[in-house]
mmCIF file of C-alpha atoms in Angstrom:
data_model
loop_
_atom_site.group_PDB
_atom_site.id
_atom_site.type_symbol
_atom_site.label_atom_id
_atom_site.label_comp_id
_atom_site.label_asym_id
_atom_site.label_seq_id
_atom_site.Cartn_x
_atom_site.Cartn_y
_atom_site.Cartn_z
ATOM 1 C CA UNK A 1 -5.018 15.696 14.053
ATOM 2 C CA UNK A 2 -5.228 12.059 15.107
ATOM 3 C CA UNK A 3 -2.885 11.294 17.709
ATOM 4 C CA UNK A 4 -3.081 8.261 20.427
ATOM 5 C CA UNK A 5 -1.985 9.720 24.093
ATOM 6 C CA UNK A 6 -1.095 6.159 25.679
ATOM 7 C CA UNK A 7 3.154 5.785 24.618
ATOM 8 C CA UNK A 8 4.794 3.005 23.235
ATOM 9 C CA UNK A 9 8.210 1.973 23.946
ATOM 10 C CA UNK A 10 10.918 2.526 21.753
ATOM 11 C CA UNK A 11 11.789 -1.569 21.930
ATOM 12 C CA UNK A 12 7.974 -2.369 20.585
ATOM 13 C CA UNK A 13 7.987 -0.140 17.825
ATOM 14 C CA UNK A 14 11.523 -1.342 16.425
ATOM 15 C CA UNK A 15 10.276 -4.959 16.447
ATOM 16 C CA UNK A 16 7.330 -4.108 15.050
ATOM 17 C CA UNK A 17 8.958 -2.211 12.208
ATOM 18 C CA UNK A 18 11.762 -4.753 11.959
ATOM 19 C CA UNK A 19 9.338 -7.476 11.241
ATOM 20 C CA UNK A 20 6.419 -6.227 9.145
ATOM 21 C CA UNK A 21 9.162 -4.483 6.907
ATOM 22 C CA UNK A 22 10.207 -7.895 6.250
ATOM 23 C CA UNK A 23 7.313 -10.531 6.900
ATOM 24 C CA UNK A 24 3.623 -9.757 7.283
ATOM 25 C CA UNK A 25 2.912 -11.908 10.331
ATOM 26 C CA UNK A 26 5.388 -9.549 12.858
ATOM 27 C CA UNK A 27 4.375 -9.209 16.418
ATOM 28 C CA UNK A 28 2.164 -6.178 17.317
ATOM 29 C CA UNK A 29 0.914 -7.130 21.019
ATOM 30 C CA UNK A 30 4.047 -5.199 22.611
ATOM 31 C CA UNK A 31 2.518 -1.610 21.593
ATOM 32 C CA UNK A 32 1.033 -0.048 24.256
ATOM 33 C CA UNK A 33 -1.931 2.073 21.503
ATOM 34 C CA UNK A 34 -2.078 2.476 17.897
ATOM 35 C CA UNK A 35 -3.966 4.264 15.456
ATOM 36 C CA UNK A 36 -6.439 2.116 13.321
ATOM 37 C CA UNK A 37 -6.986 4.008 10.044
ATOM 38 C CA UNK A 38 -10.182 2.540 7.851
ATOM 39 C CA UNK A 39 -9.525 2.676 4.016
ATOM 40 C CA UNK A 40 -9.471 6.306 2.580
ATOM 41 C CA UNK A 41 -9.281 7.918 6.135
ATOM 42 C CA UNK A 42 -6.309 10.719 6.549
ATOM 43 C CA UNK A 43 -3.088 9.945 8.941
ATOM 44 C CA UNK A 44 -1.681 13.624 8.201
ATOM 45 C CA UNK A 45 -3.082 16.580 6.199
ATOM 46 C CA UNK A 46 -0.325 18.781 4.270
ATOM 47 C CA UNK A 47 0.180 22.273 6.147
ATOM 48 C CA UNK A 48 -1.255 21.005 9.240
ATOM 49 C CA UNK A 49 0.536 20.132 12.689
ATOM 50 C CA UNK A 50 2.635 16.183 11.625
ATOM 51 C CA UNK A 51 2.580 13.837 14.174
ATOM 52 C CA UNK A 52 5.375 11.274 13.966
ATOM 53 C CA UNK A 53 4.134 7.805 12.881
ATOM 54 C CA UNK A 54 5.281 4.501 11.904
ATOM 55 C CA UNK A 55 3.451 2.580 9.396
ATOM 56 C CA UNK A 56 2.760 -0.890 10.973
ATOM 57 C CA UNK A 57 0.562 -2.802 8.250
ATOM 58 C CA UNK A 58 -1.254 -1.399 5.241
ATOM 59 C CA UNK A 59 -0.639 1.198 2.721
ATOM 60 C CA UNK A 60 -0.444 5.191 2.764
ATOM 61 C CA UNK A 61 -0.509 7.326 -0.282
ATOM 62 C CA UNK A 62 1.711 10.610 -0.164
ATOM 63 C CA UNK A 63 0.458 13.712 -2.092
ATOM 64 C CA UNK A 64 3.107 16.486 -1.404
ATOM 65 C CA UNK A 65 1.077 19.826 -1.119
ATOM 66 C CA UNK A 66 3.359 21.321 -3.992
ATOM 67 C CA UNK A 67 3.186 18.546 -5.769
ATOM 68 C CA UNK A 68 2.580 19.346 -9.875
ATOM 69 C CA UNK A 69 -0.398 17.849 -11.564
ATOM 70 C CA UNK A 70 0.397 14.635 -12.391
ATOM 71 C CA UNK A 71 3.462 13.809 -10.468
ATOM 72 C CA UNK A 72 4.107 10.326 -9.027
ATOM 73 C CA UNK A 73 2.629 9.732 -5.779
ATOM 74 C CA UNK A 74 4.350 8.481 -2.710
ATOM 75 C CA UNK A 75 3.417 5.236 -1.023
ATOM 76 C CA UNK A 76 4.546 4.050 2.597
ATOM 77 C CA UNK A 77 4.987 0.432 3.752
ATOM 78 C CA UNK A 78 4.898 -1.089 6.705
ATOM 79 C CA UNK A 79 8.343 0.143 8.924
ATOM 80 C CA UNK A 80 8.115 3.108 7.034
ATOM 81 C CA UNK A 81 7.921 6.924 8.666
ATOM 82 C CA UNK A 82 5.668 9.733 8.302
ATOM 83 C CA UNK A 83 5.676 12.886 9.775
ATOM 84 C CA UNK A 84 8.615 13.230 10.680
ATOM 85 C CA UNK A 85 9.222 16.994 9.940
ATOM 86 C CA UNK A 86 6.815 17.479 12.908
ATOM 87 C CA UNK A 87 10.320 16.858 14.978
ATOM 88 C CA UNK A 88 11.123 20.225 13.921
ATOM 89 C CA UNK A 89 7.956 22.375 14.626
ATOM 90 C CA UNK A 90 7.341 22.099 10.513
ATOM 91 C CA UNK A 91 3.516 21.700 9.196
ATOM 92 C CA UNK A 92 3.273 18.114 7.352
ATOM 93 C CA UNK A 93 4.719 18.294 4.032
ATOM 94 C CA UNK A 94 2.459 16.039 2.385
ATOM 95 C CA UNK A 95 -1.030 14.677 3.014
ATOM 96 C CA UNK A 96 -1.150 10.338 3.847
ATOM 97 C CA UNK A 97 -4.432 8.733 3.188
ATOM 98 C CA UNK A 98 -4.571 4.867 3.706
ATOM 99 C CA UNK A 99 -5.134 3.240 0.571
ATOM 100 C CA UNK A 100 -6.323 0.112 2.692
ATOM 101 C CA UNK A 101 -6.653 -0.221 5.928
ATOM 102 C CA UNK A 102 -3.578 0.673 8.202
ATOM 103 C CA UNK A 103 -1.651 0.540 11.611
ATOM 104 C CA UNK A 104 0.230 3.595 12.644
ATOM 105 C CA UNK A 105 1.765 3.728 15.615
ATOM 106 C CA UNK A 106 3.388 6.918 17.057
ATOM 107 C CA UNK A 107 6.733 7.656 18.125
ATOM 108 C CA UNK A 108 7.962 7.753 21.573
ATOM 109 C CA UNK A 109 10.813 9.951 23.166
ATOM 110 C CA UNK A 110 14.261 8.121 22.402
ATOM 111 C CA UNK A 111 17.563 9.010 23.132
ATOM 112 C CA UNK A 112 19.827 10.778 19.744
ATOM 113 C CA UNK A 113 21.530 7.986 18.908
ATOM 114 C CA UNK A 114 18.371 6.117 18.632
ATOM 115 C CA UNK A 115 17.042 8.683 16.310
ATOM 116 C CA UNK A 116 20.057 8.395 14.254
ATOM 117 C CA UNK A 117 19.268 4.948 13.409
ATOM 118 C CA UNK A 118 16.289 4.949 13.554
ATOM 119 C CA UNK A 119 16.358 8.292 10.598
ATOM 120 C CA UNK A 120 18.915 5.925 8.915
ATOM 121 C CA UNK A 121 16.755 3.283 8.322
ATOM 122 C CA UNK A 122 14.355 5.516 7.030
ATOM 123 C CA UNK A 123 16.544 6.903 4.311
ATOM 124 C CA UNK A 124 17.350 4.024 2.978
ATOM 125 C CA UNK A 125 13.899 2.414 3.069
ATOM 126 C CA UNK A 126 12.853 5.635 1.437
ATOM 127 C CA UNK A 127 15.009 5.031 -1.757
ATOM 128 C CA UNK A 128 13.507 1.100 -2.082
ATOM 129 C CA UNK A 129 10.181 3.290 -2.078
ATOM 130 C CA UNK A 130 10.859 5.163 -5.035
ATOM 131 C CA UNK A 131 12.131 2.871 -7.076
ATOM 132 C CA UNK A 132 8.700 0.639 -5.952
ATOM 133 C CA UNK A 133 6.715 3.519 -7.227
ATOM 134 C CA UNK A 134 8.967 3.700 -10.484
ATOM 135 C CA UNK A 135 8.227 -0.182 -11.365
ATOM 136 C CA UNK A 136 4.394 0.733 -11.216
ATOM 137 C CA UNK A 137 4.545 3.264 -13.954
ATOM 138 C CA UNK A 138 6.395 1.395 -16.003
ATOM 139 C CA UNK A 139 5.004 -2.103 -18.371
ATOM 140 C CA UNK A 140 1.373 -2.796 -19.544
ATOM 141 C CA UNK A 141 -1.597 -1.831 -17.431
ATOM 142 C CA UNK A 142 -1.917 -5.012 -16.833
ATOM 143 C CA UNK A 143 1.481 -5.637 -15.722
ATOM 144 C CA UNK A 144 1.494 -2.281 -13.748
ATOM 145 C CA UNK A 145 -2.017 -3.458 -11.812
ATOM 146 C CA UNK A 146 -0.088 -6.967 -11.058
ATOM 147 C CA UNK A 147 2.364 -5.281 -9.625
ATOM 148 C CA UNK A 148 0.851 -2.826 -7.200
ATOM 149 C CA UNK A 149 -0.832 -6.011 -5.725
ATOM 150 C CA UNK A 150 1.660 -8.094 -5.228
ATOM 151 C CA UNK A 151 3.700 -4.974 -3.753
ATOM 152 C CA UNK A 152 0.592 -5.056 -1.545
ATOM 153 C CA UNK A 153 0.675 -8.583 -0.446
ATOM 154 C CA UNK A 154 4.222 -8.616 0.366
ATOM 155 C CA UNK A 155 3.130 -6.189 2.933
ATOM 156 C CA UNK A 156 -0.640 -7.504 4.074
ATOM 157 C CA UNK A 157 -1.292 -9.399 7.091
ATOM 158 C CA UNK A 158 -3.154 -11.834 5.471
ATOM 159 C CA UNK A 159 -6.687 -12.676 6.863
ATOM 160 C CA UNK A 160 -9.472 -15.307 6.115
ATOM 161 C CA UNK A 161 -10.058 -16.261 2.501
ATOM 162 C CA UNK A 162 -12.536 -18.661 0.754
ATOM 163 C CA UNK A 163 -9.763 -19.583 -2.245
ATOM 164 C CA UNK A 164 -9.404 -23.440 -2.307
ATOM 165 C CA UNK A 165 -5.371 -22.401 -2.489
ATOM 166 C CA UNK A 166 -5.594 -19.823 0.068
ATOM 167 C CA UNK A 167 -2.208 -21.122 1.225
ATOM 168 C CA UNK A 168 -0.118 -20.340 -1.462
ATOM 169 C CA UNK A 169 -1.357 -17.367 -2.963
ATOM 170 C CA UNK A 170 -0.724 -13.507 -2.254
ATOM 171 C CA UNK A 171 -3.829 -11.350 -1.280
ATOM 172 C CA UNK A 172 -4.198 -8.009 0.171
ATOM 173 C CA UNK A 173 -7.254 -5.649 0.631
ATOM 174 C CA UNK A 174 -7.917 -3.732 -3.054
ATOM 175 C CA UNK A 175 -7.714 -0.008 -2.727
ATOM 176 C CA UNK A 176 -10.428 2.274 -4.848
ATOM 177 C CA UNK A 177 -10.031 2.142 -8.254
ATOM 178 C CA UNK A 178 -8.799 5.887 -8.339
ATOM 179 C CA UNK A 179 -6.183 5.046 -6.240
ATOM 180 C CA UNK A 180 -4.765 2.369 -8.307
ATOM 181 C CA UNK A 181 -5.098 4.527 -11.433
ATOM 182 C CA UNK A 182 -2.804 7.247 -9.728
ATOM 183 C CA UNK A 183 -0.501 4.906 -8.817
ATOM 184 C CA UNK A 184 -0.554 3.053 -11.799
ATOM 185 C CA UNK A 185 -0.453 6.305 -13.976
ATOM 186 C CA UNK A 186 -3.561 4.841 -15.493
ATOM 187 C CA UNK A 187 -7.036 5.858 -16.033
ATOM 188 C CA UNK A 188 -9.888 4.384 -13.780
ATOM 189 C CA UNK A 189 -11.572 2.651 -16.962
ATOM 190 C CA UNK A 190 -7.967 1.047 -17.756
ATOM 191 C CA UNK A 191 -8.106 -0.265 -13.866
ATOM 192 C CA UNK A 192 -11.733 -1.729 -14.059
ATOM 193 C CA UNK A 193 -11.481 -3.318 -17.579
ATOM 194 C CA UNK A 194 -8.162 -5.344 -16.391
ATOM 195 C CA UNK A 195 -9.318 -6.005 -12.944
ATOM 196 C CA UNK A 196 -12.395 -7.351 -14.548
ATOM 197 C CA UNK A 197 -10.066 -9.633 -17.359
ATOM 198 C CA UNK A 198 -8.407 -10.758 -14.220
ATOM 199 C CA UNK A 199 -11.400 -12.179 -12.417
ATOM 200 C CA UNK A 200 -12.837 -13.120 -15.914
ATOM 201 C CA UNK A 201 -9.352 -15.796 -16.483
ATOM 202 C CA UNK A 202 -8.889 -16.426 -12.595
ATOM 203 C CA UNK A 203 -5.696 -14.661 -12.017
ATOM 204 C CA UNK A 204 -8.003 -12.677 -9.446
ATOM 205 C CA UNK A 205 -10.824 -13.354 -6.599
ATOM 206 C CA UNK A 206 -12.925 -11.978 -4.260
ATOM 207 C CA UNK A 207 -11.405 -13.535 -1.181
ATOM 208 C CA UNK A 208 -13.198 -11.837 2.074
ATOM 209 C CA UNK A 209 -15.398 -8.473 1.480
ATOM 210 C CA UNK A 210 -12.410 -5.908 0.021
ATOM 211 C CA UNK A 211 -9.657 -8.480 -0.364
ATOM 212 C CA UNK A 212 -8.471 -10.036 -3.283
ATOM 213 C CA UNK A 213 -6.289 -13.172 -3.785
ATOM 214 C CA UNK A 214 -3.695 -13.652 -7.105
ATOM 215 C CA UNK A 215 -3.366 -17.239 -8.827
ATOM 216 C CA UNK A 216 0.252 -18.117 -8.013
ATOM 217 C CA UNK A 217 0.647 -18.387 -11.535
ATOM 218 C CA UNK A 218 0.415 -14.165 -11.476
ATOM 219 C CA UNK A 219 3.696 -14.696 -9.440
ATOM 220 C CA UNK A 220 6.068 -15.754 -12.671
ATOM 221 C CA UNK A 221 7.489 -12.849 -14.530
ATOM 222 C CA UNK A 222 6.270 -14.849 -17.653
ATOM 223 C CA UNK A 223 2.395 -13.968 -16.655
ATOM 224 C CA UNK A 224 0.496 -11.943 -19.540
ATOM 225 C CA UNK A 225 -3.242 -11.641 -19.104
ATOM 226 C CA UNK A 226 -5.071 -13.713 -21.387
ATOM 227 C CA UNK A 227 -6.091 -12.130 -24.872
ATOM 228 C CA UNK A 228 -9.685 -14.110 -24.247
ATOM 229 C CA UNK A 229 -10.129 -12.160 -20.856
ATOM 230 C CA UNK A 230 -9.854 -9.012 -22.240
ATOM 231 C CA UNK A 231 -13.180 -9.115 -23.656
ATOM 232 C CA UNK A 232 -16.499 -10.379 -21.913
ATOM 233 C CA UNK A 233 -19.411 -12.007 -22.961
ATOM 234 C CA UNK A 234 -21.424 -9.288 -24.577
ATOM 235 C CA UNK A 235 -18.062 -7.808 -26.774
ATOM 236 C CA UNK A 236 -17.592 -11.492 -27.662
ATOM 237 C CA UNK A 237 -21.298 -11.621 -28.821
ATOM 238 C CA UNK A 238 -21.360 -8.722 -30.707
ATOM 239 C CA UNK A 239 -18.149 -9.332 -32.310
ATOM 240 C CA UNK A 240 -19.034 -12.600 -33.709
ATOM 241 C CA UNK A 241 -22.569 -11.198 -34.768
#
Protein backbone atom coordinates (compact mmCIF):
# COMPACT_ATOMS: atom_id res chain seq x y z
CA UNK A 1 0.00 0.00 0.00
CA UNK A 2 1.13 3.57 -0.58
CA UNK A 3 2.05 5.18 2.49
CA UNK A 4 4.55 8.37 2.98
CA UNK A 5 6.96 7.66 6.21
CA UNK A 6 7.93 11.50 6.82
CA UNK A 7 4.73 12.77 9.55
CA UNK A 8 2.78 15.68 9.38
CA UNK A 9 1.54 17.60 12.21
CA UNK A 10 -1.79 17.47 13.35
CA UNK A 11 -1.97 21.64 13.05
CA UNK A 12 -0.97 21.32 9.06
CA UNK A 13 -3.37 18.86 8.19
CA UNK A 14 -6.43 20.72 9.94
CA UNK A 15 -5.60 23.90 7.99
CA UNK A 16 -5.18 22.20 5.11
CA UNK A 17 -8.52 20.44 5.40
CA UNK A 18 -10.17 23.54 6.83
CA UNK A 19 -9.34 25.48 3.77
CA UNK A 20 -9.54 23.33 0.65
CA UNK A 21 -12.98 22.05 2.11
CA UNK A 22 -13.97 25.52 1.68
CA UNK A 23 -11.74 27.43 -1.00
CA UNK A 24 -9.43 25.82 -3.54
CA UNK A 25 -6.42 28.08 -3.05
CA UNK A 26 -5.75 26.70 0.92
CA UNK A 27 -2.23 26.54 2.11
CA UNK A 28 -0.38 23.19 1.64
CA UNK A 29 3.43 24.23 2.37
CA UNK A 30 2.98 23.33 6.24
CA UNK A 31 2.83 19.38 5.44
CA UNK A 32 5.81 17.82 6.10
CA UNK A 33 5.05 14.74 2.81
CA UNK A 34 2.10 13.89 0.87
CA UNK A 35 1.03 11.43 -1.47
CA UNK A 36 0.68 12.64 -5.17
CA UNK A 37 -1.83 10.30 -6.86
CA UNK A 38 -1.86 10.68 -10.98
CA UNK A 39 -5.43 10.26 -12.48
CA UNK A 40 -6.80 6.61 -12.23
CA UNK A 41 -3.99 5.52 -9.74
CA UNK A 42 -5.38 3.60 -6.39
CA UNK A 43 -5.11 5.41 -2.74
CA UNK A 44 -6.64 2.13 -1.02
CA UNK A 45 -7.66 -1.29 -2.43
CA UNK A 46 -10.86 -2.97 -0.66
CA UNK A 47 -9.70 -5.99 1.68
CA UNK A 48 -6.28 -4.75 1.85
CA UNK A 49 -4.35 -3.07 4.90
CA UNK A 50 -6.24 1.12 4.95
CA UNK A 51 -3.99 3.66 5.65
CA UNK A 52 -5.60 6.79 7.09
CA UNK A 53 -5.69 9.69 4.58
CA UNK A 54 -7.01 13.04 4.09
CA UNK A 55 -8.04 14.15 0.77
CA UNK A 56 -6.21 17.51 0.13
CA UNK A 57 -7.21 18.49 -3.60
CA UNK A 58 -8.78 16.35 -6.30
CA UNK A 59 -11.33 13.70 -6.46
CA UNK A 60 -11.55 9.91 -5.21
CA UNK A 61 -14.14 7.49 -6.32
CA UNK A 62 -15.38 4.88 -3.60
CA UNK A 63 -16.42 1.36 -4.81
CA UNK A 64 -17.40 -0.58 -1.58
CA UNK A 65 -16.18 -4.26 -2.15
CA UNK A 66 -19.88 -5.48 -1.47
CA UNK A 67 -21.17 -3.05 -3.30
CA UNK A 68 -24.30 -4.45 -5.77
CA UNK A 69 -24.02 -3.93 -9.46
CA UNK A 70 -25.03 -0.74 -10.13
CA UNK A 71 -25.07 1.03 -6.87
CA UNK A 72 -24.09 4.71 -6.51
CA UNK A 73 -20.54 5.30 -6.12
CA UNK A 74 -18.87 7.28 -3.43
CA UNK A 75 -16.83 10.37 -4.14
CA UNK A 76 -14.38 12.21 -1.61
CA UNK A 77 -13.52 15.94 -1.61
CA UNK A 78 -10.94 17.72 -0.50
CA UNK A 79 -11.02 17.64 3.77
CA UNK A 80 -12.58 14.51 3.37
CA UNK A 81 -11.26 10.98 5.11
CA UNK A 82 -10.43 7.68 3.87
CA UNK A 83 -9.33 4.82 5.51
CA UNK A 84 -10.19 5.31 8.44
CA UNK A 85 -11.28 1.75 9.54
CA UNK A 86 -7.50 1.04 9.33
CA UNK A 87 -7.67 2.73 13.08
CA UNK A 88 -9.12 -0.43 14.06
CA UNK A 89 -6.88 -3.19 12.48
CA UNK A 90 -9.97 -3.56 9.71
CA UNK A 91 -8.96 -4.26 5.83
CA UNK A 92 -10.23 -1.09 3.69
CA UNK A 93 -13.81 -1.29 3.11
CA UNK A 94 -13.86 0.13 -0.18
CA UNK A 95 -11.37 0.67 -3.00
CA UNK A 96 -10.45 4.91 -3.81
CA UNK A 97 -9.14 5.58 -7.22
CA UNK A 98 -8.49 9.33 -8.09
CA UNK A 99 -10.74 10.39 -10.66
CA UNK A 100 -8.20 13.36 -11.31
CA UNK A 101 -5.30 13.98 -9.93
CA UNK A 102 -5.11 14.13 -6.01
CA UNK A 103 -3.32 15.13 -2.68
CA UNK A 104 -3.60 12.77 0.20
CA UNK A 105 -1.96 13.36 3.06
CA UNK A 106 -1.76 10.85 5.99
CA UNK A 107 -2.73 11.08 9.43
CA UNK A 108 -0.52 11.69 12.29
CA UNK A 109 -0.83 10.46 16.02
CA UNK A 110 -3.29 12.97 17.88
CA UNK A 111 -4.52 13.01 21.15
CA UNK A 112 -8.66 11.47 21.62
CA UNK A 113 -10.19 14.47 21.79
CA UNK A 114 -8.62 15.47 18.61
CA UNK A 115 -9.93 12.40 16.99
CA UNK A 116 -13.29 13.17 18.22
CA UNK A 117 -13.43 16.20 16.21
CA UNK A 118 -11.68 15.49 13.91
CA UNK A 119 -14.31 11.94 13.27
CA UNK A 120 -17.03 14.65 13.78
CA UNK A 121 -16.25 16.60 11.03
CA UNK A 122 -16.10 13.71 9.01
CA UNK A 123 -19.62 12.59 9.68
CA UNK A 124 -21.07 15.41 8.83
CA UNK A 125 -19.04 16.12 5.69
CA UNK A 126 -19.95 12.58 4.84
CA UNK A 127 -23.78 13.31 4.69
CA UNK A 128 -23.08 16.69 2.26
CA UNK A 129 -21.34 13.77 0.19
CA UNK A 130 -24.25 11.79 -0.35
CA UNK A 131 -26.57 14.07 -1.04
CA UNK A 132 -23.67 15.51 -3.79
CA UNK A 133 -23.76 12.11 -5.29
CA UNK A 134 -27.72 12.10 -5.18
CA UNK A 135 -27.90 15.56 -7.29
CA UNK A 136 -25.71 13.76 -10.03
CA UNK A 137 -28.18 11.04 -10.70
CA UNK A 138 -30.84 13.05 -10.82
CA UNK A 139 -31.92 15.80 -14.14
CA UNK A 140 -30.89 15.44 -17.86
CA UNK A 141 -27.53 14.04 -18.84
CA UNK A 142 -26.74 17.09 -19.63
CA UNK A 143 -27.65 18.65 -16.49
CA UNK A 144 -26.13 15.65 -14.52
CA UNK A 145 -22.54 16.16 -16.60
CA UNK A 146 -22.84 20.09 -15.60
CA UNK A 147 -23.05 19.24 -12.41
CA UNK A 148 -20.28 16.78 -11.67
CA UNK A 149 -18.01 19.61 -13.07
CA UNK A 150 -18.88 22.28 -11.37
CA UNK A 151 -18.88 19.95 -8.11
CA UNK A 152 -15.33 19.53 -9.44
CA UNK A 153 -14.32 23.07 -9.73
CA UNK A 154 -15.59 24.06 -6.46
CA UNK A 155 -12.93 21.76 -5.31
CA UNK A 156 -9.87 22.24 -8.07
CA UNK A 157 -6.92 24.26 -7.48
CA UNK A 158 -7.16 25.96 -10.49
CA UNK A 159 -4.03 26.07 -12.80
CA UNK A 160 -3.03 27.83 -16.13
CA UNK A 161 -5.69 28.19 -18.79
CA UNK A 162 -5.71 29.69 -22.36
CA UNK A 163 -9.70 30.90 -21.99
CA UNK A 164 -9.80 34.70 -22.77
CA UNK A 165 -12.20 34.66 -19.36
CA UNK A 166 -10.04 32.42 -17.48
CA UNK A 167 -10.88 34.63 -14.50
CA UNK A 168 -14.30 34.08 -14.06
CA UNK A 169 -14.99 30.74 -15.06
CA UNK A 170 -14.88 27.26 -13.14
CA UNK A 171 -12.45 24.54 -14.52
CA UNK A 172 -11.16 21.40 -13.14
CA UNK A 173 -9.19 18.44 -14.71
CA UNK A 174 -11.98 16.00 -16.70
CA UNK A 175 -11.96 12.50 -15.37
CA UNK A 176 -12.33 9.40 -18.06
CA UNK A 177 -15.39 9.22 -19.61
CA UNK A 178 -16.28 5.91 -17.66
CA UNK A 179 -15.92 7.60 -14.67
CA UNK A 180 -18.33 10.28 -15.36
CA UNK A 181 -20.84 7.76 -16.73
CA UNK A 182 -20.77 5.90 -13.25
CA UNK A 183 -21.19 8.82 -11.54
CA UNK A 184 -23.58 10.25 -13.68
CA UNK A 185 -25.58 6.89 -13.90
CA UNK A 186 -25.09 7.36 -17.59
CA UNK A 187 -23.67 5.47 -20.39
CA UNK A 188 -20.17 6.45 -21.86
CA UNK A 189 -21.85 7.34 -25.38
CA UNK A 190 -24.42 9.67 -23.35
CA UNK A 191 -21.05 11.35 -21.72
CA UNK A 192 -19.17 11.86 -25.12
CA UNK A 193 -22.19 13.04 -27.23
CA UNK A 194 -22.94 15.94 -24.48
CA UNK A 195 -19.40 16.69 -23.74
CA UNK A 196 -19.00 17.05 -27.42
CA UNK A 197 -22.54 19.49 -27.68
CA UNK A 198 -20.78 21.34 -24.97
CA UNK A 199 -17.58 22.19 -26.77
CA UNK A 200 -19.68 22.34 -30.05
CA UNK A 201 -21.97 25.70 -28.29
CA UNK A 202 -18.95 26.87 -26.00
CA UNK A 203 -20.28 26.02 -22.66
CA UNK A 204 -16.94 23.84 -22.60
CA UNK A 205 -12.99 24.14 -23.51
CA UNK A 206 -9.94 22.57 -23.57
CA UNK A 207 -8.14 24.80 -21.12
CA UNK A 208 -4.50 23.11 -20.35
CA UNK A 209 -3.92 19.27 -21.53
CA UNK A 210 -6.87 17.36 -19.23
CA UNK A 211 -8.60 20.46 -17.92
CA UNK A 212 -11.63 21.91 -18.96
CA UNK A 213 -13.13 25.40 -18.32
CA UNK A 214 -17.31 26.11 -18.15
CA UNK A 215 -18.79 29.44 -19.78
CA UNK A 216 -20.06 31.26 -16.68
CA UNK A 217 -23.21 31.21 -18.32
CA UNK A 218 -23.19 27.10 -17.35
CA UNK A 219 -23.27 28.64 -13.77
CA UNK A 220 -27.23 29.87 -13.89
CA UNK A 221 -29.67 27.20 -12.97
CA UNK A 222 -31.54 28.46 -16.16
CA UNK A 223 -28.61 26.79 -18.49
CA UNK A 224 -30.06 24.04 -21.01
CA UNK A 225 -27.66 22.88 -23.69
CA UNK A 226 -28.49 24.16 -26.93
CA UNK A 227 -30.90 21.99 -29.19
CA UNK A 228 -28.34 23.09 -32.26
CA UNK A 229 -25.33 21.50 -30.28
CA UNK A 230 -26.76 18.37 -29.96
CA UNK A 231 -26.12 17.49 -33.41
CA UNK A 232 -22.80 18.10 -35.47
CA UNK A 233 -22.02 18.84 -38.80
CA UNK A 234 -22.37 15.54 -40.54
CA UNK A 235 -26.10 14.68 -38.64
CA UNK A 236 -26.96 18.24 -39.72
CA UNK A 237 -25.90 17.32 -43.34
CA UNK A 238 -27.55 14.29 -43.63
CA UNK A 239 -30.62 15.48 -42.08
CA UNK A 240 -31.19 18.25 -44.42
CA UNK A 241 -30.19 15.91 -47.44
Amino acid sequence: DPGPSEPVTMTSVFNAAAGLAGAASAPVAGIAQTLDLPRGSLALTAGYRATPYMLISGALRLDRRDAAEGAPVLLALPGDLIGVEGLQGRSALSSARAIVASVLAPLPQMSESAWCDLLMRSLVTQQERAAEVAELRCGSAAERIRKLLLLLSSQSRGGAGVSPWRNSSPSCEQPTLADMAVLTDTSIETISRVISAMRRSGDLVRDNGRRVRLDPRVLSSDWALSASATYSPRVRQAAAA
